[in-house]
XYZ file of C-alpha atoms in Angstrom:
652
model
C 134.199 115.252 93.729
C 131.978 114.081 96.587
C 128.811 112.008 96.473
C 126.287 111.629 99.286
C 124.063 108.515 99.224
C 121.283 107.094 101.347
C 122.493 105.073 104.354
C 120.349 101.953 103.734
C 120.567 100.462 100.205
C 117.665 98.098 100.983
C 115.302 100.943 101.652
C 112.807 102.092 99.056
C 114.261 104.021 96.048
C 114.978 107.652 96.738
C 113.017 110.319 94.951
C 115.129 111.874 92.154
C 116.430 115.308 92.975
C 114.597 116.721 89.982
C 111.145 115.376 91.026
C 108.983 118.163 92.493
C 108.048 117.497 96.106
C 104.865 118.657 97.828
C 105.043 122.122 99.265
C 105.804 122.189 102.990
C 103.060 123.360 105.329
C 102.937 126.917 106.505
C 105.138 127.546 109.477
C 108.741 128.392 110.264
C 109.935 126.585 107.130
C 107.287 128.019 104.799
C 108.206 130.271 101.893
C 108.629 133.949 102.590
C 105.655 136.184 101.765
C 105.723 138.367 98.694
C 106.459 137.817 95.028
C 108.741 134.882 94.332
C 112.068 135.690 92.687
C 114.444 133.267 91.013
C 118.205 133.149 91.261
C 118.325 132.124 87.606
C 116.703 135.390 86.554
C 119.291 137.376 88.471
C 122.117 135.382 86.925
C 120.679 135.909 83.438
C 120.305 139.586 84.230
C 124.002 139.654 85.151
C 124.867 137.992 81.827
C 122.723 140.535 79.983
C 124.322 143.451 81.816
C 127.797 142.075 81.051
C 126.876 141.773 77.362
C 125.527 145.319 77.339
C 128.734 146.530 79.001
C 130.843 144.814 76.323
C 128.705 146.311 73.566
C 128.854 149.744 75.195
C 132.649 149.492 75.513
C 133.022 148.381 71.883
C 130.476 150.789 70.411
C 132.835 153.843 70.273
C 135.534 151.755 68.571
C 133.023 150.377 66.071
C 131.572 153.809 65.380
C 135.041 155.281 64.857
C 136.064 152.455 62.504
C 132.756 152.763 60.629
C 133.204 156.506 60.273
C 136.762 156.025 59.032
C 135.556 153.467 56.473
C 132.716 155.742 55.381
C 135.138 158.657 55.032
C 137.633 156.626 53.006
C 134.846 155.299 50.764
C 133.545 158.794 50.183
C 137.035 160.090 49.446
C 137.664 157.174 47.083
C 134.440 157.972 45.285
C 135.453 161.617 44.984
C 138.945 160.667 43.778
C 137.476 158.338 41.178
C 135.120 161.110 40.071
C 138.089 163.504 39.904
C 139.982 161.021 37.734
C 137.003 160.880 35.405
C 136.894 164.668 35.437
C 140.556 164.713 34.336
C 139.695 162.416 31.447
C 136.666 164.549 30.536
C 138.751 167.711 30.818
C 141.184 166.204 28.330
C 138.571 165.503 25.621
C 136.971 168.930 26.152
C 140.404 170.560 25.865
C 140.975 168.637 22.634
C 137.601 169.847 21.359
C 138.492 173.375 22.367
C 141.848 173.295 20.615
C 140.284 171.811 17.499
C 137.592 174.497 17.372
C 140.110 177.293 18.012
C 142.360 176.128 15.151
C 139.365 175.595 12.868
C 138.037 179.055 13.674
C 141.413 180.620 13.021
C 141.735 178.822 9.690
C 138.246 179.999 8.709
C 139.107 183.569 9.723
C 142.304 183.451 7.663
C 140.487 182.142 4.577
C 137.312 184.186 4.435
C 136.306 182.578 1.143
C 136.076 179.159 2.802
C 133.540 180.393 5.318
C 132.889 178.734 8.662
C 134.533 175.354 9.041
C 132.134 172.499 9.697
C 132.393 171.090 13.238
C 134.310 167.906 13.820
C 131.528 165.506 14.728
C 133.980 162.796 15.716
C 135.403 165.040 18.475
C 131.892 165.915 19.608
C 130.898 162.268 19.742
C 133.989 161.396 21.793
C 133.162 164.193 24.227
C 129.496 163.182 24.445
C 130.393 159.605 25.243
C 132.568 160.732 28.116
C 129.800 163.039 29.302
C 127.294 160.188 29.383
C 129.686 158.146 31.506
C 130.716 160.830 33.985
C 127.971 163.450 34.097
C 125.747 161.669 36.733
C 128.669 161.497 39.215
C 129.783 165.115 38.842
C 128.919 167.805 41.406
C 126.427 170.533 40.644
C 128.931 173.231 39.657
C 130.768 171.422 36.847
C 127.497 169.856 35.724
C 125.971 173.315 35.296
C 128.935 174.328 33.090
C 128.585 171.181 30.988
C 124.860 171.753 30.547
C 125.741 174.884 28.543
C 128.041 172.920 26.206
C 125.407 172.312 23.449
C 124.624 176.025 23.349
C 128.316 176.843 23.116
C 128.743 174.414 20.238
C 125.832 175.982 18.408
C 127.351 179.446 18.765
C 130.701 178.116 17.499
C 129.004 176.496 14.488
C 127.215 179.753 13.633
C 130.519 181.666 13.575
C 129.328 184.091 16.254
C 132.451 183.565 18.399
C 136.038 184.387 17.564
C 138.776 181.788 18.147
C 139.868 183.619 21.307
C 136.283 183.692 22.634
C 135.916 180.007 21.903
C 139.154 179.387 23.786
C 137.957 181.353 26.805
C 134.513 179.730 26.883
C 135.898 176.208 26.747
C 138.683 177.072 29.190
C 136.048 178.010 31.781
C 134.612 174.487 31.524
C 138.079 172.919 31.765
C 138.942 175.000 34.813
C 135.657 173.985 36.436
C 136.551 170.317 35.988
C 140.082 170.932 37.265
C 138.594 172.590 40.353
C 137.026 169.232 41.205
C 140.515 167.676 41.269
C 141.694 170.536 43.441
C 138.815 170.094 45.970
C 139.527 166.375 46.312
C 143.264 166.929 46.728
C 142.740 169.379 49.578
C 141.049 166.636 51.625
C 143.778 164.009 51.710
C 144.144 161.556 54.589
C 147.596 160.894 55.936
C 147.531 157.254 54.757
C 146.350 158.000 51.200
C 149.730 157.807 49.501
C 152.583 160.016 48.245
C 152.578 163.840 48.469
C 152.121 163.940 44.675
C 148.400 163.452 45.256
C 148.193 166.988 46.610
C 150.081 168.405 43.607
C 147.673 167.001 41.004
C 145.805 170.344 40.544
C 149.105 172.026 39.583
C 149.851 169.324 37.007
C 146.282 169.574 35.671
C 146.779 173.338 35.184
C 150.095 172.689 33.454
C 148.534 170.132 31.053
C 145.654 172.469 30.201
C 148.024 175.413 29.659
C 150.362 173.280 27.499
C 147.492 172.183 25.259
C 146.122 175.717 25.077
C 149.536 177.195 24.189
C 149.936 174.912 21.175
C 146.373 175.606 19.970
C 146.685 179.363 20.381
C 150.066 179.466 18.633
C 148.676 177.444 15.729
C 145.632 179.711 15.540
C 147.863 182.814 15.592
C 149.822 181.428 12.629
C 146.598 180.856 10.657
C 144.756 184.084 11.500
C 146.807 187.112 10.548
C 144.087 189.580 11.531
C 143.581 188.291 15.058
C 147.018 186.850 15.455
C 148.205 189.437 17.930
C 145.454 188.653 20.481
C 145.896 184.925 20.030
C 149.636 185.325 20.387
C 149.202 187.261 23.635
C 146.844 184.604 24.960
C 149.353 181.902 23.969
C 152.099 183.730 25.851
C 149.867 183.914 28.956
C 149.089 180.208 28.632
C 152.791 179.380 28.243
C 153.657 181.414 31.331
C 150.836 179.645 33.257
C 152.198 176.287 32.174
C 155.730 177.090 33.305
C 154.471 178.341 36.673
C 152.202 175.324 37.136
C 155.038 172.906 36.296
C 157.301 174.598 38.835
C 154.528 174.428 41.483
C 154.000 170.752 40.744
C 157.698 169.913 40.979
C 157.973 171.803 44.277
C 154.923 170.136 45.883
C 154.997 166.626 44.394
C 158.028 165.323 46.180
C 161.281 163.885 44.913
C 159.894 160.618 43.554
C 157.032 162.227 41.599
C 159.277 165.023 40.302
C 161.855 162.553 39.049
C 159.130 160.480 37.444
C 157.778 163.560 35.693
C 161.220 164.470 34.366
C 161.814 160.896 33.193
C 158.469 160.750 31.419
C 158.415 164.252 29.893
C 161.749 163.845 28.116
C 163.151 162.924 24.741
C 163.909 164.933 21.539
C 160.353 166.146 21.059
C 159.998 167.246 24.661
C 163.378 169.013 24.500
C 162.383 170.716 21.216
C 159.122 171.827 22.775
C 160.938 173.189 25.847
C 163.371 175.119 23.612
C 160.528 176.496 21.530
C 158.570 177.635 24.582
C 161.638 179.293 26.048
C 162.292 181.138 22.773
C 158.626 182.014 22.470
C 158.461 183.527 25.920
C 161.574 185.617 25.086
C 160.520 186.621 21.527
C 156.759 186.081 21.276
C 156.368 187.951 17.969
C 158.633 185.523 16.096
C 156.721 182.412 17.162
C 154.232 182.353 14.238
C 157.113 182.350 11.777
C 158.488 179.228 13.408
C 155.249 177.335 12.875
C 154.240 176.011 9.455
C 151.273 177.670 7.773
C 149.648 174.284 7.544
C 149.718 172.457 10.895
C 149.747 169.164 8.998
C 153.056 169.995 7.357
C 155.862 169.314 9.846
C 158.886 169.385 7.507
C 159.777 173.067 7.834
C 162.973 174.161 9.457
C 163.395 177.673 10.873
C 165.588 179.662 13.153
C 164.989 182.517 15.475
C 167.138 185.624 15.679
C 170.225 184.452 17.492
C 168.371 181.348 18.746
C 169.354 177.732 18.387
C 167.790 175.956 15.471
C 164.629 173.904 16.106
C 164.474 170.673 14.176
C 161.066 169.406 13.000
C 157.600 170.823 13.622
C 157.356 172.776 16.910
C 153.589 172.216 16.966
C 154.065 168.448 16.843
C 156.699 168.705 19.574
C 154.312 170.721 21.710
C 151.538 168.176 21.106
C 153.848 165.291 21.967
C 154.960 167.049 25.139
C 151.340 167.678 26.113
C 150.530 163.989 25.679
C 153.468 163.063 27.859
C 152.242 165.430 30.560
C 148.749 163.978 30.284
C 150.240 160.538 30.736
C 151.907 161.659 33.971
C 148.618 163.226 35.164
C 146.646 160.067 34.384
C 149.258 157.894 36.088
C 149.240 160.018 39.271
C 145.434 160.160 39.316
C 145.286 156.373 39.016
C 147.934 156.066 41.751
C 145.862 158.300 44.016
C 142.768 156.189 43.411
C 144.804 153.037 44.066
C 146.167 154.562 47.287
C 142.660 155.456 48.447
C 141.486 151.966 47.571
C 144.238 150.640 49.815
C 143.089 153.007 52.572
C 139.506 151.878 52.060
C 140.554 148.231 52.184
C 142.603 148.858 55.344
C 139.658 150.599 56.986
C 137.340 147.790 55.936
C 139.779 145.217 57.321
C 140.081 147.191 60.563
C 136.294 147.383 60.871
C 135.925 143.678 60.197
C 138.656 142.881 62.703
C 136.952 145.014 65.339
C 133.623 143.342 64.592
C 135.238 139.926 64.985
C 136.941 140.955 68.251
C 133.743 142.487 69.644
C 131.734 139.428 68.648
C 134.359 137.158 70.224
C 134.336 139.197 73.445
C 130.535 139.206 73.490
C 130.380 135.457 72.895
C 133.014 134.913 75.580
C 131.045 136.973 78.119
C 127.761 135.302 77.224
C 129.323 131.819 77.214
C 131.099 132.345 80.536
C 127.977 133.866 82.085
C 125.686 131.093 80.868
C 128.158 128.439 81.998
C 128.420 130.057 85.425
C 124.637 130.364 85.686
C 124.144 126.702 84.728
C 126.856 125.596 87.176
C 124.923 127.397 89.934
C 121.281 126.782 89.018
C 121.577 123.019 88.430
C 123.021 122.095 91.855
C 120.806 124.749 93.437
C 117.723 123.074 91.943
C 118.886 119.653 93.188
C 119.553 121.005 96.674
C 116.260 122.927 96.735
C 114.074 120.000 95.653
C 115.883 117.499 97.868
C 115.703 119.782 100.910
C 111.999 120.420 100.310
C 111.362 116.669 100.084
C 113.234 115.949 103.301
C 111.567 118.871 105.091
C 108.092 117.586 104.135
C 108.687 114.213 105.869
C 112.025 114.121 107.708
C 111.493 110.629 109.166
C 110.008 108.947 106.100
C 112.109 110.384 103.242
C 115.593 109.346 102.232
C 118.586 111.714 102.552
C 119.351 114.194 99.769
C 121.472 112.746 96.982
C 123.962 115.157 95.466
C 126.649 114.524 92.869
C 128.772 117.532 92.145
C 131.779 119.493 93.156
C 132.966 119.791 96.713
C 131.647 123.330 97.119
C 129.146 125.259 99.228
C 126.231 123.279 97.816
C 127.862 120.074 99.014
C 128.209 121.613 102.477
C 124.503 122.509 102.496
C 123.563 118.961 101.477
C 125.800 117.568 104.230
C 124.138 119.820 106.796
C 120.628 118.868 105.612
C 121.484 115.154 105.730
C 122.975 115.558 109.207
C 119.738 117.229 110.329
C 117.775 114.412 108.673
C 119.829 111.781 110.524
C 119.274 113.621 113.800
C 115.526 113.755 113.147
C 115.403 110.026 112.381
C 117.285 109.305 115.621
C 114.872 111.486 117.597
C 111.909 109.687 116.060
C 113.452 106.331 117.016
C 113.962 107.463 120.573
C 110.416 108.818 120.694
C 109.121 105.432 119.538
C 111.151 103.655 122.239
C 109.808 105.881 124.966
C 106.208 105.774 123.696
C 105.529 102.666 125.886
C 106.458 104.532 129.044
C 104.080 107.350 128.272
C 101.101 105.817 130.144
C 103.065 105.249 133.336
C 104.524 108.737 133.183
C 101.048 110.180 132.665
C 99.668 108.261 135.693
C 102.537 109.410 137.853
C 101.962 112.936 136.672
C 98.281 112.673 137.650
C 99.247 111.417 141.108
C 101.655 114.294 141.549
C 99.014 116.770 140.427
C 96.520 115.336 142.940
C 99.116 115.492 145.727
C 99.934 119.057 144.756
C 96.244 120.021 144.913
C 95.894 118.390 148.338
C 98.964 120.230 149.640
C 97.690 123.489 148.189
C 94.386 123.066 150.058
C 96.217 122.256 153.286
C 98.459 125.275 152.801
C 95.459 127.534 152.322
C 93.878 126.114 155.470
C 97.040 126.667 157.499
C 97.385 130.170 156.108
C 93.846 131.035 157.158
C 94.421 129.583 160.633
C 97.709 131.457 160.924
C 95.958 134.664 159.936
C 93.302 134.008 162.561
C 95.957 133.270 165.186
C 97.912 136.346 164.189
C 94.825 138.471 164.596
C 94.083 136.871 167.960
C 97.674 137.396 169.147
C 97.662 140.994 168.041
C 94.328 141.522 169.717
C 95.636 139.940 172.931
C 98.795 142.075 172.813
C 96.754 145.203 172.199
C 94.373 144.347 175.039
C 97.152 143.686 177.539
C 99.090 146.767 176.368
C 95.991 148.904 176.954
C 95.528 147.389 180.392
C 99.203 148.025 181.206
C 98.832 151.644 180.042
C 95.700 152.041 182.145
C 97.422 150.654 185.213
C 100.473 152.791 184.518
C 98.261 155.853 184.287
C 96.646 155.010 187.632
C 100.104 154.422 189.103
C 101.367 157.795 187.850
C 98.276 159.518 189.260
C 98.752 157.873 192.677
C 102.465 158.706 192.710
C 101.612 162.284 191.800
C 99.221 162.580 194.792
C 101.800 161.025 197.124
C 104.565 163.305 195.877
C 102.394 166.363 196.315
C 101.509 165.383 199.937
C 105.036 164.276 200.928
C 107.411 166.778 202.571
C 110.329 164.490 203.336
C 113.060 165.035 200.689
C 114.259 161.432 200.774
C 110.785 160.062 200.403
C 110.066 162.604 197.636
C 113.235 161.361 195.806
C 112.007 157.779 196.122
C 108.589 158.786 194.793
C 110.261 160.598 191.881
C 112.252 157.470 191.055
C 109.048 155.451 191.111
C 107.426 158.046 188.858
C 110.287 157.723 186.406
C 109.975 153.932 186.526
C 106.272 154.281 185.792
C 107.098 156.546 182.830
C 109.466 153.918 181.514
C 106.806 151.280 181.959
C 104.293 153.486 180.118
C 106.795 153.886 177.222
C 107.204 150.134 176.900
C 103.447 149.651 177.043
C 102.913 152.143 174.255
C 105.615 150.366 172.195
C 103.844 147.056 172.769
C 100.558 148.658 171.680
C 102.241 149.972 168.549
C 103.675 146.534 167.726
C 100.181 145.065 168.145
C 98.933 147.400 165.410
C 96.739 149.617 167.607
C 96.643 153.394 167.993
C 97.495 155.378 171.101
C 94.445 156.005 173.240
C 93.317 159.531 173.848
C 93.418 162.787 171.854
C 96.591 164.305 170.477
C 96.029 167.691 172.127
C 97.573 171.020 171.208
C 101.153 172.017 170.336
C 103.854 171.153 172.881
C 107.004 173.296 173.348
C 110.182 171.589 172.209
C 111.902 171.750 175.639
C 108.960 169.851 177.190
C 109.187 167.154 174.523
C 112.935 166.791 175.125
C 112.528 166.604 178.929
C 109.702 164.096 178.578
C 111.966 161.876 176.434
C 114.785 162.131 179.009
C 112.371 161.188 181.841
C 111.392 157.955 180.030
C 114.888 156.380 180.141
C 116.752 154.587 182.926
C 119.987 156.603 183.020
C 118.448 160.042 182.637
C 121.183 161.577 184.735
C 123.733 161.085 181.905
C 121.769 163.199 179.406
C 122.314 166.938 179.030
C 120.386 169.388 176.852
C 122.514 171.900 175.019
C 121.295 175.447 175.443
C 119.854 177.595 174.020
C 116.989 175.728 172.369
C 115.078 177.154 169.408
C 111.752 178.710 170.380
C 109.574 176.189 168.520
C 106.655 173.917 169.409
C 105.785 170.409 168.218
C 102.297 169.559 166.950
C 100.279 167.526 169.426
C 99.845 164.476 167.143
C 103.655 164.300 166.666
C 104.835 165.239 170.170
C 104.255 161.777 171.673
C 105.901 159.985 168.683
C 108.897 162.357 168.759
C 109.271 161.852 172.518
C 109.186 158.046 172.172
C 111.706 158.133 169.321
C 114.113 160.376 171.275
C 113.661 158.184 174.346
C 114.632 155.067 172.399
C 117.674 156.814 170.936
C 118.736 158.209 174.324
C 118.226 154.845 176.017
C 120.405 153.181 173.363
C 123.053 155.949 173.672
C 123.316 155.712 177.477
C 123.387 151.910 177.403
C 126.198 151.566 174.855
C 128.337 154.556 175.965
C 131.155 154.432 178.507
C 130.006 154.555 182.156
C 131.239 158.094 182.791
C 130.392 159.482 179.336
C 127.714 162.094 178.880
C 125.036 162.072 176.162
C 124.217 165.432 174.622
C 120.809 166.294 173.167
C 121.143 169.107 170.626
C 118.410 171.047 168.761
C 119.438 173.499 165.992
C 117.757 175.575 163.351
C 119.419 177.590 160.558
C 121.729 176.299 157.813
C 121.669 172.610 158.872
C 117.854 172.494 159.131
C 115.335 172.672 156.276
C 113.431 175.914 155.800
C 111.312 176.595 158.919
C 112.432 173.343 160.645
C 114.670 172.132 163.465
C 117.299 169.366 163.505
C 117.509 167.317 166.736
C 120.667 165.227 167.260
C 121.690 162.682 169.928
C 125.475 162.931 170.374
C 127.157 160.099 172.278
C 130.486 158.319 172.557
C 129.173 154.787 171.948
C 130.790 152.128 169.829
C 128.486 152.891 166.875
C 127.945 150.588 163.831
C 129.316 150.239 160.329
C 127.624 151.746 157.281
C 126.712 148.272 156.011
C 125.022 147.373 159.325
C 123.213 150.711 159.392
C 121.947 150.182 155.819
C 120.841 146.605 156.708
C 118.819 147.750 159.736
C 117.225 150.646 157.869
C 116.209 148.241 155.141
C 114.670 145.919 157.737
C 112.736 148.804 159.280
C 111.299 149.635 155.840
C 109.730 146.134 155.659
C 107.577 145.660 158.770
C 106.564 142.151 159.717
C 109.809 140.446 158.732
C 111.949 138.515 161.281
C 114.636 140.340 163.190
C 117.980 140.464 161.293
C 120.687 138.224 162.762
C 123.025 139.911 165.163
C 120.423 142.306 166.596
C 120.892 142.672 170.387
C 118.068 143.588 172.771
C 118.648 144.679 176.304
C 116.353 143.183 178.940
């Protein structure tokens, strides 16, 4: 941890880092234009986005767990309703069996008339209906709504025992269908396989109860005994098939439990009776007592093993044992689904706790990170603003925190503050010398103005002198040209009147000397800035221009013109300039060539020349010059008025 403090403890107390400082003036350090944004808001936005991401990641898991819990709760509710339906099916089956036996007894004793209904059985059934009817689905509820009408028809004697059996059996099968529908939707964690075999056991229990009732009714009603006996045989066959289906589908543990429960002397007697009945159905009524309340009779079938006791009581006892197994398995299924529901609830709660913990962790970490950034940032911001408002008068920024980037910023700001204070001190020390420096500056400015005026005066005088010199040069050059013209005219008259060849050669030499003098006079006139006197005249043939240039040099005898020449003429205004230029080039070529070397003057048209033009070349054997020297001289020629480049040689 690093702490920066003010350098002078005796100085005035520093402004706390949290005290707002006045806003700095507009300028390079002013705030940027536009809407102000805060780092804190961006950090909080990051925390919010992280929380949303956690919630979005956990939402599918929560939805899945919630759906699993909802499904297990719904299945538990259906299983509990199915268990109630099993209980209701039992009391309705008991009512059915009671009414079938009562109807058969009444049919066998016509003098007794219709037997009064057993109100106790009806009351037991009604109580169960009141408890379970609101939770039942629409289909079984519609069947149960017709139960009062069915009871009324039974009380009026309009239905035979077999019709009563069929009507009530439809209601029982409707309730058993509810058990079947719940068993078909069984989650993998809901318990043993016996839960899926409950519909088969429910069919077996209903068929077992119906078989006993129908056999008893067949023994009491001699007239309708054959139909009741056939129905009993069908019910017995259904029971045997249902028991086999249950044992096959229920699994080893449930099958063994069924065999342990449905056992004993009465169950064995009932099994033996049913087996004999299915083989010899017509002898079954003889095995049953005429009065179902009398169980002391003993009978034998043809060739069958003796049955001890009342077969009807054995069948009833066996049915109760089967009902006990059905109730036990139904309760076990409900208990298994309760376990599934509890597991799903625990899983949902665990996921809620984990999601909440993750969300709290993200929010806590984000808020802690934001606070760890915004607090030192606020201290650095306020302290820097204070120092920037008055760098020389304010104390350095005080910062207590970690040795991180904020500490580096504070160190840099304090270093800048110390530098500013030092500069202010130096400025104060040099403030006394300001007057002297200002006076010296004024003296220098006055001297500069005086020198500028003198320079302008000298420049004007130089310009006047330059004009006078150029005028003098031009005047003398014109006089030289005039004298040269008179000299050439006089030499021309003398040459025309002279017949002596030697004297004519001397006159020709003098004429050539005069031509050279005229060329130098014209050059002097050109350097003085004046124009050639006289008109330009008409076009001049190229051979005349070339010969005129040769005649204006000293060593004209070394120059040869290559023949043939192109048949072209030079415009009058350019003929004199071209002649002077060729004369200068030829003079330079003859002067700097070997003594016995010839200089060739060549004029060509065609491929080397531009369209419609002629190229004139001076070919010599002189020492020449380098490309750098040639470029230097050409550059000097492009800037007239400048001094002659060093190394330039002039011939006298």
